[in-house]
XYZ file of C-alpha atoms in Angstrom:
750
model
C 124.900 134.646 128.021
C 127.682 132.564 126.522
C 128.517 130.053 123.795
C 130.989 127.167 123.761
C 131.369 127.415 127.523
C 132.928 130.879 127.506
C 131.364 133.134 130.117
C 131.019 136.865 129.443
C 133.183 139.397 131.285
C 131.732 140.687 134.540
C 132.376 143.619 136.756
C 134.116 143.197 140.095
C 137.534 142.102 141.343
C 139.505 139.485 139.434
C 139.359 135.990 140.988
C 143.069 135.991 141.872
C 143.274 139.617 143.104
C 143.821 140.471 146.742
C 140.793 141.845 148.575
C 140.779 145.565 149.198
C 142.229 146.463 152.591
C 139.872 149.383 153.104
C 136.599 150.662 151.741
C 138.455 153.602 150.124
C 140.818 151.210 148.308
C 137.839 149.244 147.013
C 136.206 152.458 145.795
C 139.451 153.542 144.093
C 139.699 150.233 142.261
C 136.122 150.528 141.084
C 136.712 154.093 139.898
C 139.864 153.068 137.991
C 138.049 150.188 136.353
C 135.153 152.424 135.364
C 137.592 154.979 133.967
C 139.319 152.320 131.852
C 136.003 151.069 130.477
C 134.857 154.584 129.617
C 138.214 155.324 127.994
C 137.980 152.181 125.853
C 134.431 153.026 124.799
C 135.423 156.605 124.038
C 138.389 155.424 121.952
C 136.120 153.107 119.973
C 133.655 155.922 119.406
C 136.459 158.194 118.197
C 137.622 155.492 115.778
C 134.133 155.246 114.315
C 133.844 159.016 114.087
C 137.122 159.173 112.178
C 135.913 156.403 109.852
C 132.636 158.194 109.217
C 134.448 161.491 108.672
C 136.774 159.869 106.130
C 133.838 158.287 104.331
C 131.965 161.587 104.280
C 135.072 163.381 102.955
C 135.542 160.844 100.174
C 131.911 161.244 99.181
C 132.255 165.025 99.165
C 135.291 164.802 96.893
C 133.407 162.495 94.545
C 130.408 164.815 94.497
C 132.666 167.794 93.838
C 134.396 166.075 90.923
C 131.060 165.005 89.484
C 129.677 168.537 89.703
C 132.872 169.897 88.174
C 132.628 167.450 85.313
C 128.963 168.256 84.693
C 129.720 171.980 84.818
C 132.478 171.573 82.248
C 130.188 169.618 79.961
C 127.483 172.254 80.239
C 130.044 174.953 79.512
C 131.177 173.029 76.447
C 127.627 172.705 75.173
C 126.879 176.389 75.683
C 130.105 177.271 73.936
C 129.308 174.942 71.038
C 125.914 176.575 70.540
C 127.313 180.099 70.815
C 125.488 180.912 74.040
C 127.369 183.480 76.188
C 128.548 181.984 79.431
C 131.204 183.718 81.518
C 133.253 180.990 83.058
C 136.965 180.294 83.376
C 136.517 176.977 81.599
C 134.858 178.658 78.590
C 137.617 181.281 78.437
C 140.146 178.453 78.231
C 138.193 176.981 75.337
C 138.323 180.257 73.450
C 142.083 180.642 73.761
C 143.330 177.070 73.484
C 143.297 174.578 70.644
C 139.894 172.891 70.694
C 139.835 169.130 70.824
C 137.103 167.031 69.287
C 134.143 166.792 71.653
C 133.071 163.361 70.533
C 131.757 161.787 73.702
C 128.712 159.931 74.932
C 126.153 161.310 77.338
C 123.612 159.629 79.509
C 120.214 159.150 77.966
C 118.138 162.303 78.134
C 120.660 164.280 80.145
C 121.479 166.750 77.361
C 118.417 166.604 75.188
C 119.020 168.255 71.829
C 122.757 168.409 72.317
C 123.699 167.242 68.844
C 124.570 170.345 66.859
C 123.268 171.144 63.385
C 126.648 172.730 62.783
C 128.476 169.432 63.135
C 129.624 167.989 59.825
C 131.251 164.805 58.633
C 134.591 164.698 56.904
C 132.985 165.133 53.481
C 131.084 168.248 54.609
C 127.674 166.616 54.890
C 125.594 167.179 58.035
C 126.472 164.776 60.840
C 123.603 162.858 62.430
C 124.103 161.808 66.029
C 123.704 158.096 66.834
C 120.212 157.159 67.902
C 119.410 154.993 70.898
C 121.339 151.763 71.148
C 118.613 150.331 73.360
C 116.171 147.688 72.277
C 112.831 147.597 74.150
C 114.174 145.115 76.676
C 117.462 146.873 77.273
C 119.859 144.632 75.334
C 121.556 145.748 72.144
C 120.236 143.706 69.265
C 120.784 143.450 65.509
C 117.537 144.289 63.655
C 116.969 143.389 60.026
C 117.323 146.126 57.430
C 114.220 148.266 57.368
C 113.303 149.928 54.033
C 113.457 153.678 54.217
C 115.570 153.848 57.364
C 118.903 154.048 55.614
C 120.395 151.779 58.289
C 121.448 148.379 56.942
C 122.613 145.794 59.441
C 126.384 145.762 59.977
C 128.372 143.252 58.010
C 128.900 139.952 59.855
C 132.301 139.898 61.511
C 134.542 136.931 60.793
C 138.290 136.447 61.259
C 138.840 137.058 57.580
C 137.038 140.366 57.232
C 137.480 142.119 60.564
C 140.478 144.203 59.598
C 139.166 144.991 56.145
C 135.819 146.483 57.120
C 135.470 150.094 56.131
C 133.932 152.652 58.487
C 130.172 152.852 58.247
C 128.259 156.085 57.758
C 125.134 154.827 59.459
C 123.829 156.732 62.441
C 122.664 153.720 64.447
C 124.785 150.735 65.401
C 123.245 147.497 66.611
C 124.844 144.133 66.966
C 124.571 140.597 68.278
C 126.779 139.878 71.286
C 127.440 137.685 74.349
C 124.898 137.231 77.087
C 127.325 138.352 79.774
C 127.282 142.104 79.318
C 125.161 144.755 77.684
C 125.674 148.463 77.197
C 122.355 150.184 77.692
C 122.576 153.862 76.904
C 121.621 156.509 74.413
C 124.796 158.124 73.147
C 124.905 161.334 71.183
C 127.923 162.857 69.528
C 128.879 166.367 68.636
C 131.974 167.999 67.194
C 133.345 171.453 66.917
C 136.586 173.230 66.166
C 139.799 171.924 64.684
C 141.804 168.946 65.872
C 144.953 169.485 67.958
C 148.160 170.043 66.066
C 150.017 166.797 65.390
C 146.850 164.676 65.755
C 147.350 161.164 64.380
C 144.045 160.127 62.762
C 144.999 156.443 62.814
C 146.095 156.145 66.437
C 142.905 154.312 67.441
C 143.788 151.518 65.013
C 147.440 151.352 66.130
C 147.318 151.734 69.908
C 146.671 148.233 71.245
C 147.029 149.236 74.900
C 144.313 151.867 74.931
C 141.970 149.394 73.226
C 142.750 146.812 75.883
C 142.192 149.390 78.617
C 138.801 150.194 77.096
C 137.621 146.580 77.110
C 139.073 145.707 80.520
C 137.571 148.800 82.130
C 134.087 147.991 80.863
C 134.447 144.391 82.018
C 134.850 145.709 85.566
C 131.121 145.311 86.298
C 131.578 141.530 86.177
C 134.667 141.147 88.342
C 132.792 140.178 91.513
C 131.197 137.131 89.898
C 133.665 136.415 87.095
C 134.954 133.264 88.784
C 131.519 131.715 89.145
C 130.558 132.488 85.547
C 133.831 131.146 84.130
C 133.403 127.936 86.114
C 129.916 127.666 84.731
C 131.340 127.586 81.207
C 133.558 124.619 82.067
C 130.726 122.627 83.661
C 129.947 119.851 81.117
C 126.486 119.397 82.600
C 125.508 123.061 82.525
C 124.848 123.260 78.757
C 124.726 127.029 78.958
C 127.190 129.425 77.352
C 128.002 132.830 78.749
C 129.919 135.774 77.396
C 132.011 135.847 80.561
C 134.244 133.202 78.950
C 135.136 135.836 76.340
C 136.277 138.434 78.854
C 139.840 139.604 78.357
C 140.358 139.484 82.114
C 139.474 135.787 82.348
C 142.313 133.530 83.505
C 143.606 130.661 81.363
C 141.371 127.635 80.971
C 141.536 125.421 84.056
C 142.997 128.126 86.301
C 140.109 128.141 88.787
C 140.066 124.348 89.018
C 143.782 124.326 89.765
C 143.526 127.326 92.117
C 140.117 127.055 93.863
C 141.047 129.673 96.474
C 141.823 132.350 93.876
C 138.566 134.258 94.116
C 139.782 137.360 92.298
C 142.159 136.789 89.388
C 143.785 140.165 88.646
C 146.534 139.395 86.130
C 145.831 141.395 82.974
C 146.809 139.763 79.685
C 148.991 141.275 77.023
C 146.965 140.609 73.900
C 148.021 142.077 70.556
C 145.417 143.582 68.284
C 145.011 140.499 66.041
C 144.115 138.385 69.098
C 141.660 141.048 70.193
C 140.004 140.746 66.801
C 139.749 136.969 67.162
C 137.933 137.533 70.421
C 135.614 139.920 68.619
C 134.898 137.296 65.975
C 133.972 134.750 68.653
C 131.721 137.315 70.286
C 129.711 137.533 67.081
C 129.746 133.842 66.208
C 128.534 132.364 69.503
C 124.719 132.307 70.009
C 124.713 134.233 73.269
C 121.252 135.789 73.326
C 121.933 138.979 71.415
C 123.722 141.274 73.830
C 126.802 143.420 73.289
C 130.212 142.785 74.778
C 132.741 145.571 75.389
C 134.966 144.239 72.628
C 132.086 144.759 70.195
C 131.505 148.280 71.456
C 135.158 148.941 70.658
C 134.641 147.737 67.084
C 131.552 149.940 66.656
C 133.604 152.975 67.676
C 136.427 152.017 65.316
C 133.975 151.577 62.439
C 132.405 154.982 62.942
C 132.848 157.425 60.071
C 134.486 159.972 62.377
C 136.614 157.648 64.472
C 139.757 159.258 63.081
C 138.757 162.542 64.738
C 138.853 161.060 68.238
C 141.689 162.136 70.469
C 142.958 159.914 73.250
C 141.329 162.256 75.745
C 137.989 161.852 73.949
C 138.395 158.092 74.016
C 139.063 157.992 77.733
C 136.043 160.199 78.403
C 133.920 157.901 76.265
C 135.198 154.886 78.187
C 134.178 156.443 81.497
C 130.759 157.359 80.135
C 130.077 153.878 78.780
C 131.117 152.262 82.050
C 128.204 153.955 83.806
C 125.791 152.161 81.508
C 127.292 148.703 81.678
C 125.027 146.002 83.023
C 125.635 142.311 83.536
C 122.722 140.002 82.946
C 124.604 136.732 83.179
C 124.481 136.538 86.975
C 120.724 136.778 87.471
C 117.804 134.645 86.412
C 114.857 136.918 87.084
C 111.834 136.501 89.322
C 109.300 133.730 88.733
C 105.525 133.395 88.701
C 105.966 130.947 91.545
C 103.046 130.585 93.948
C 104.308 131.219 97.475
C 103.861 128.259 99.782
C 104.457 126.744 103.199
C 105.976 123.275 103.243
C 105.758 121.024 106.277
C 108.512 118.561 107.212
C 108.985 116.011 109.963
C 112.390 116.410 111.621
C 114.513 113.682 113.172
C 117.730 114.715 114.930
C 120.281 112.361 116.460
C 123.111 114.166 118.321
C 126.568 112.693 117.778
C 130.075 113.150 119.182
C 131.871 113.637 115.879
C 135.470 114.740 115.366
C 137.324 116.334 112.468
C 139.321 113.131 111.972
C 136.173 110.996 112.136
C 133.402 113.208 110.744
C 129.765 112.303 111.086
C 127.424 111.789 108.140
C 124.261 113.928 108.175
C 122.415 113.301 111.437
C 119.446 115.596 110.787
C 116.704 114.028 108.669
C 113.903 116.098 107.110
C 110.915 114.216 105.692
C 108.468 116.127 103.498
C 104.826 115.929 104.572
C 102.613 118.466 102.805
C 102.321 121.901 101.180
C 99.985 124.839 101.821
C 99.668 127.231 98.861
C 99.147 130.930 99.639
C 96.295 132.853 98.033
C 94.667 136.286 98.212
C 91.341 136.738 100.081
C 89.442 135.585 96.967
C 91.471 132.402 96.573
C 93.678 133.560 93.684
C 97.334 132.426 93.763
C 100.063 134.778 94.949
C 103.263 135.235 92.916
C 106.975 135.753 93.434
C 107.244 138.079 90.420
C 108.596 141.558 91.104
C 105.837 143.995 91.989
C 104.702 146.584 89.446
C 106.434 149.961 89.494
C 103.144 151.624 90.384
C 99.724 150.552 91.570
C 98.741 147.287 93.234
C 95.657 145.339 94.283
C 92.975 146.333 96.758
C 90.643 144.179 98.836
C 87.945 145.209 101.272
C 89.428 146.468 104.531
C 93.024 146.050 103.369
C 95.708 148.585 102.337
C 97.019 148.767 98.774
C 98.930 145.515 98.288
C 101.976 145.008 96.028
C 100.970 143.203 92.834
C 102.605 141.964 89.640
C 101.004 142.183 86.201
C 102.331 139.461 83.903
C 101.904 138.270 80.352
C 101.324 134.707 79.167
C 101.664 132.261 82.029
C 104.277 134.398 83.790
C 107.093 132.029 82.802
C 107.567 133.285 79.251
C 105.113 130.773 77.809
C 101.624 131.076 76.375
C 98.805 131.951 78.736
C 96.055 134.464 79.502
C 98.183 136.802 81.627
C 97.012 138.161 84.938
C 97.693 140.171 88.067
C 98.476 138.699 91.473
C 99.568 139.794 94.924
C 103.359 139.901 94.778
C 105.250 138.424 97.720
C 108.929 137.957 98.482
C 108.258 135.934 101.616
C 110.910 135.882 104.333
C 110.089 135.376 108.026
C 107.336 133.090 109.334
C 105.640 132.699 112.719
C 103.208 129.877 113.499
C 100.299 131.210 115.557
C 98.652 129.151 118.286
C 95.484 128.743 116.214
C 97.467 127.216 113.334
C 97.478 130.353 111.179
C 100.660 131.980 109.877
C 102.258 135.419 110.089
C 104.642 136.000 107.180
C 106.914 138.989 106.538
C 107.751 140.212 103.057
C 110.372 142.314 101.237
C 108.342 143.934 98.444
C 105.889 145.853 100.657
C 107.515 145.538 103.035
C 104.379 144.104 104.661
C 103.407 141.492 107.241
C 100.671 139.113 106.108
C 98.369 136.928 108.175
C 97.290 133.727 106.399
C 94.778 131.186 107.649
C 95.527 127.493 108.026
C 94.291 126.893 104.473
C 96.685 129.533 103.100
C 94.078 132.218 102.353
C 95.040 135.796 103.248
C 93.192 137.068 106.343
C 94.738 140.503 106.812
C 97.827 142.538 105.965
C 99.862 144.911 108.130
C 101.170 147.949 106.283
C 104.160 149.424 108.152
C 104.571 153.175 108.732
C 104.936 155.421 105.671
C 108.697 155.750 106.239
C 109.057 152.087 105.217
C 107.033 152.256 101.981
C 109.249 152.513 98.857
C 108.557 155.558 96.692
C 109.421 156.525 93.104
C 107.225 159.519 92.329
C 104.670 157.955 94.653
C 104.345 154.450 96.085
C 106.418 151.983 94.068
C 106.713 148.417 95.359
C 109.091 147.208 92.632
C 112.449 145.871 93.836
C 114.007 146.193 90.354
C 113.963 142.385 90.040
C 112.736 141.784 86.473
C 110.852 138.615 85.537
C 112.611 135.612 84.072
C 110.891 136.126 80.721
C 112.094 139.753 80.468
C 115.420 139.895 82.386
C 116.514 143.186 80.807
C 113.543 145.206 82.033
C 114.853 148.434 83.529
C 113.325 150.383 86.402
C 114.200 154.071 86.639
C 115.346 154.939 89.199
C 116.597 151.526 90.208
C 116.375 152.232 93.936
C 113.426 153.992 95.536
C 113.906 157.570 96.710
C 112.779 156.667 100.237
C 111.527 153.666 102.186
C 113.011 150.213 102.108
C 115.862 149.598 99.682
C 115.520 146.943 96.978
C 115.455 143.449 98.483
C 116.012 144.861 101.982
C 112.540 144.531 103.482
C 111.209 142.864 106.632
C 113.615 139.930 106.618
C 113.320 138.961 110.287
C 110.074 137.969 112.052
C 109.468 136.478 115.492
C 106.873 136.452 118.276
C 106.774 136.329 122.047
C 106.215 132.883 123.645
C 102.569 133.709 124.422
C 101.970 134.610 120.766
C 100.590 138.062 121.571
C 103.501 140.243 120.443
C 105.042 140.237 116.968
C 108.460 141.693 116.065
C 109.685 142.446 112.515
C 113.184 143.691 111.637
C 114.418 145.246 108.395
C 117.300 143.519 106.642
C 119.222 146.815 106.714
C 118.543 150.538 106.962
C 115.795 152.393 105.149
C 117.036 154.658 102.380
C 116.017 157.620 104.548
C 118.200 156.256 107.393
C 121.462 155.804 105.479
C 120.616 153.028 103.012
C 121.190 151.464 100.604
C 124.992 151.771 100.372
C 127.800 150.313 102.482
C 128.875 151.070 105.128
C 126.022 153.480 105.919
C 123.032 151.087 105.970
C 123.596 149.938 109.553
C 120.531 151.310 111.336
C 117.804 148.679 110.896
C 114.389 149.445 112.385
C 112.495 146.941 114.541
C 108.669 147.049 114.653
C 106.557 145.720 117.531
C 102.850 144.827 117.144
C 100.149 143.577 119.506
C 98.543 140.632 117.674
C 96.448 139.293 120.535
C 93.527 139.966 118.177
C 94.817 138.601 114.886
C 92.224 140.496 112.853
C 93.195 143.915 114.196
C 96.955 144.138 114.895
C 98.067 147.229 116.830
C 101.363 149.034 116.193
C 102.993 149.451 119.628
C 106.682 150.373 119.539
C 109.697 150.817 117.305
C 113.409 150.397 117.996
C 116.668 150.535 116.053
C 119.285 147.770 115.819
C 122.763 148.866 114.705
C 124.049 146.066 112.501
C 127.677 144.865 112.697
C 130.426 145.762 110.225
C 133.051 143.566 108.607
C 135.996 144.121 106.286
C 135.456 142.531 102.882
C 138.841 141.138 101.741
C 137.515 140.522 98.210
C 136.672 144.158 97.546
C 139.013 146.889 96.423
C 140.917 148.446 99.338
C 139.283 146.033 101.821
C 136.039 147.981 102.012
C 134.005 148.075 105.215
C 130.528 146.608 104.746
C 127.408 145.958 106.791
C 126.479 142.425 107.811
C 122.784 142.623 106.941
C 120.474 140.416 108.989
C 118.504 137.437 107.686
C 116.393 136.328 110.674
C 115.593 137.042 114.321
C 114.238 134.877 117.152
C 112.806 136.051 120.480
C 114.619 134.717 123.590
C 112.652 136.416 126.352
C 113.721 139.284 128.636
C 113.730 141.694 125.647
C 116.571 139.731 124.032
C 116.733 138.268 120.524
C 118.892 136.057 118.381
C 119.836 137.760 115.094
C 121.454 136.081 112.071
C 123.816 138.612 110.503
C 126.068 137.713 107.583
C 128.054 138.821 104.584
C 127.006 137.973 101.025
C 128.563 136.727 97.812
C 130.627 133.959 99.447
C 129.735 130.279 99.505
C 128.606 127.425 97.309
C 127.833 128.592 93.781
C 129.308 132.043 94.364
C 132.408 133.715 92.954
C 134.074 133.705 96.397
C 134.010 130.760 98.776
C 135.272 132.246 102.060
C 132.739 134.000 104.261
C 134.152 136.388 106.870
C 130.937 137.141 108.827
C 128.179 134.571 109.253
C 126.895 134.585 112.833
C 123.924 134.288 115.138
C 124.396 137.216 117.500
C 122.270 138.677 120.296
C 120.634 142.075 120.743
C 118.748 143.502 123.725
C 116.132 146.291 123.561
C 115.791 146.785 127.328
C 117.525 150.177 127.277
C 116.860 151.086 123.629
C 114.907 154.195 122.667
C 111.342 153.753 121.456
C 111.607 155.791 118.231
C 107.936 155.526 117.282
C 106.731 159.039 116.413
C 104.790 160.876 113.720
C 107.987 162.521 112.439
C 110.131 159.381 112.338
C 107.398 157.285 110.715
C 106.318 159.784 108.051
C 107.355 159.470 104.408
C 111.055 160.379 104.311
C 111.081 160.283 108.113
C 114.636 159.749 109.286
C 116.380 158.579 112.467
C 119.906 158.805 111.047
C 122.034 160.879 108.721
C 122.837 159.953 105.122
C 125.988 158.251 106.432
C 124.079 156.192 108.996
C 124.849 158.201 112.137
C 121.940 158.076 114.592
C 120.345 161.343 115.611
C 121.204 162.623 119.094
C 119.183 161.046 121.873
C 118.482 157.763 120.080
C 119.912 154.731 121.870
C 120.034 151.567 119.738
C 119.644 148.020 120.981
C 122.645 146.541 122.745
C 124.396 144.180 120.329
C 126.875 141.410 121.113
C 128.600 138.703 119.103
C 127.621 135.128 119.928
C 127.780 132.135 117.561
C 130.110 131.926 114.534
C 129.120 129.560 111.698
C 132.505 129.805 109.980
C 134.701 127.896 112.440
C 136.274 125.219 110.248
C 137.450 123.120 113.182
C 133.767 122.597 114.059
C 132.479 122.301 110.498
C 134.973 119.551 109.667
C 133.282 117.331 112.243
C 130.514 116.952 109.663
C 132.557 117.093 106.464
C 131.795 120.765 105.901
C 134.017 123.775 105.356
C 134.035 127.541 104.857
C 136.290 128.587 101.969
C 138.191 126.360 99.608
C 136.848 124.158 96.851
C 133.396 124.366 95.293
C 132.202 120.965 96.496
C 129.269 119.495 98.396
C 130.905 120.297 101.729
C 131.140 124.048 101.090
C 128.652 126.069 103.117
C 125.931 127.847 101.177
C 125.914 131.627 101.028
C 122.444 132.439 102.362
C 121.572 131.278 105.873
C 118.135 132.665 106.627
C 116.426 130.900 109.530
C 116.611 130.270 113.265
C 114.703 127.775 115.417
C 115.391 126.975 119.076
C 114.559 123.658 120.814
C 115.322 122.645 124.432
C 117.932 119.900 124.767
C 115.910 118.214 127.513
C 112.900 118.062 125.190
C 110.732 119.819 127.781
C 111.202 123.405 128.982
C 114.933 124.142 128.774
C 115.142 125.306 132.369
C 118.658 123.889 132.540
C 119.684 126.552 130.029
C 120.730 124.080 127.320
C 119.258 124.564 123.856
C 119.661 123.352 120.283
C 119.757 126.095 117.654
C 118.730 125.100 114.119
C 119.511 127.136 111.006
C 118.655 126.321 107.385
C 120.042 127.884 104.215
C 118.254 129.204 101.145
C 119.377 127.729 97.806
C 117.991 130.670 95.777
C 116.459 128.366 93.136
C 119.983 127.372 92.061
C 119.386 124.041 90.359
C 119.826 122.372 86.973
C 116.853 120.058 87.376
C 113.863 122.056 88.557
C 110.164 121.976 87.708
C 107.631 124.743 88.303
C 104.003 125.500 87.463
C 102.821 122.003 88.426
C 105.643 120.409 86.472
C 104.796 122.219 83.224
C 107.818 124.527 83.318
C 111.299 123.026 83.270
C 113.561 125.321 85.265
C 117.318 125.437 84.826
C 119.323 128.068 86.679
C 121.962 129.932 84.665
C 124.765 129.413 87.194
C 125.427 125.806 86.219
C 125.374 124.779 89.896
C 123.062 122.506 91.867
C 122.654 123.713 95.444
C 120.904 121.691 98.102
C 119.426 123.380 101.119
C 121.715 122.867 104.112
C 120.951 122.759 107.827
C 123.180 123.226 110.864
C 122.430 122.442 114.516
C 124.358 124.002 117.413
C 124.163 123.331 121.124
C 124.335 126.505 123.190
C 123.904 127.607 126.784
C 121.487 130.437 127.538
C 120.592 132.096 130.843
C 118.196 129.899 132.763
C 115.709 132.770 132.724
C 115.566 132.649 128.896
C 112.204 131.664 127.404
C 112.692 131.306 123.632
C 109.536 131.308 121.559
């Protein structure tokens, strides 16, 4: 199989080599060639083993340091409360000068840790700060409540910032930018005397440590900082974001003048007065009531016991707060959008374009009609994130993911309701006109009739079902009307990872066999983290009787890796797959790609966006009671397959990112954010014979269409009643590419 006219390597003598003089010489050549191939494969395997060993070692070191830190904290707490605990760390505490132990802790991790012995500077009992969390996760400024003893903080303006006196209140809440929120419950405790020579005013004098505090907490937004800053300069966006107030933002106009600078790293040198101006802006702008790091800094400075903090305490507090930083400015939330199938007529006119004389669009899509998807009783489905627990049941069907919503599900008035929750991905058109659709929430496969009504649902093996203290279909994708809703834990303990369900779906040409592939590995097989989530499972079903599908086989596809140049230390990541397409002879197209690079994203240059090929002819059928049980595993926590399991054969094939080809149609990968920049998410494959008949000449057109992720400034939902405007400030059209490829003449794409 080959693309662009390049034939694959084959065994045998080179075309220009002399024929072997004897049979022995021919056998020797073959043996040498085999030895070289085995040596190359062995060297590659050793390289991967070294990589995995290094990754495992790094993780062990991290785990060790985390355990050490937790042990030290526990020892401190026991020591504070006078509980005997023989430990070298405690003995050091008893003989050395004690430093103030003012530090935050994760919510609920040290319940009751605030000590009744702790006192304020005037000798009165010290009350630990209560939760900073509002019900929806953002830090907000409530009105003064009689009897609480907690008046709202004074408004911060340029004229009164420096003159504010420390507050003695135990709870601190504040209005802040939309970009970032600190969501944690911090408690404080103190014991012992301060170190000799302690400067109680250092926190007000040391500009650098204050800058370090703010910049460190802003780190959660670095990957999408560029996109969000550009959004602020878009005159048509009409949407402010706290990202414009980040200290690490470049000067105004920098990204327009330097469109290829995806990661601006120059840190500013801002004196304290300028930092305070930034704080004033953070309070003054109406940015939806969240807290920016610069405001967290001011809360700490205003605390009655701020003067007791040592620099060590402050650094510990910074690290603690970083764990609870969230960015809400880069997501919109899921929508009560009824899933649907839209039908288009397609007109394609091939052209001989060149980069110097590019062709205008030569693929025309004309909308025809829409089929809305419903449950078996005719009720609409929804795209809202599934509930953390529970679901909906229908006669003869498994428990189905469902979302309970308030109002109309868009944040407006309405009766509320509960609907089957679908994150639809792959689609297969059956011969009778019905549809098979794969989903990420379940992850399930659904069979809908021609009218869009659900006929049956396929629940995959238990190993695929997400669990959080039982079945939990939520993907931690909060609704648009409550974007700060938190799911704990965020990722399931086993099963599919969030938003990594059955992304790929295809069928055999006769329509009797259905294949579904996970986007990346199950959590129990090495997911959800890079670079361990490589082992994606492939399910095979007999659907010759559409009402009673039969689970037949299961395979594993090892996904490709790429080096992400935008990450710290050029991290190795997995190119998760977005679609598959059956080619015949146990071979499949697979669309594997990176993420976070393309139109509307912080980075514009994709490094892996390909349609590759995998073959299951020699792969191990891993279907078994053990592998398919809850927590059933085929790979280690670092994604190494268990002995005896042979994955599908995988080979590279068709690269989307070749600019010399893209320029023939006015497109490009990398560079400016313009209409010619390729979208990030390419999620479909269709194959059509060039001859318009059977493709026996081996020539085929491959179509791929991108997802625009609802990124628009002029959208309408809920039958036109809900005006939708994405927070990114961008308008993304769906894009389509068509390639001409050569396949083996024996190929029979579905």
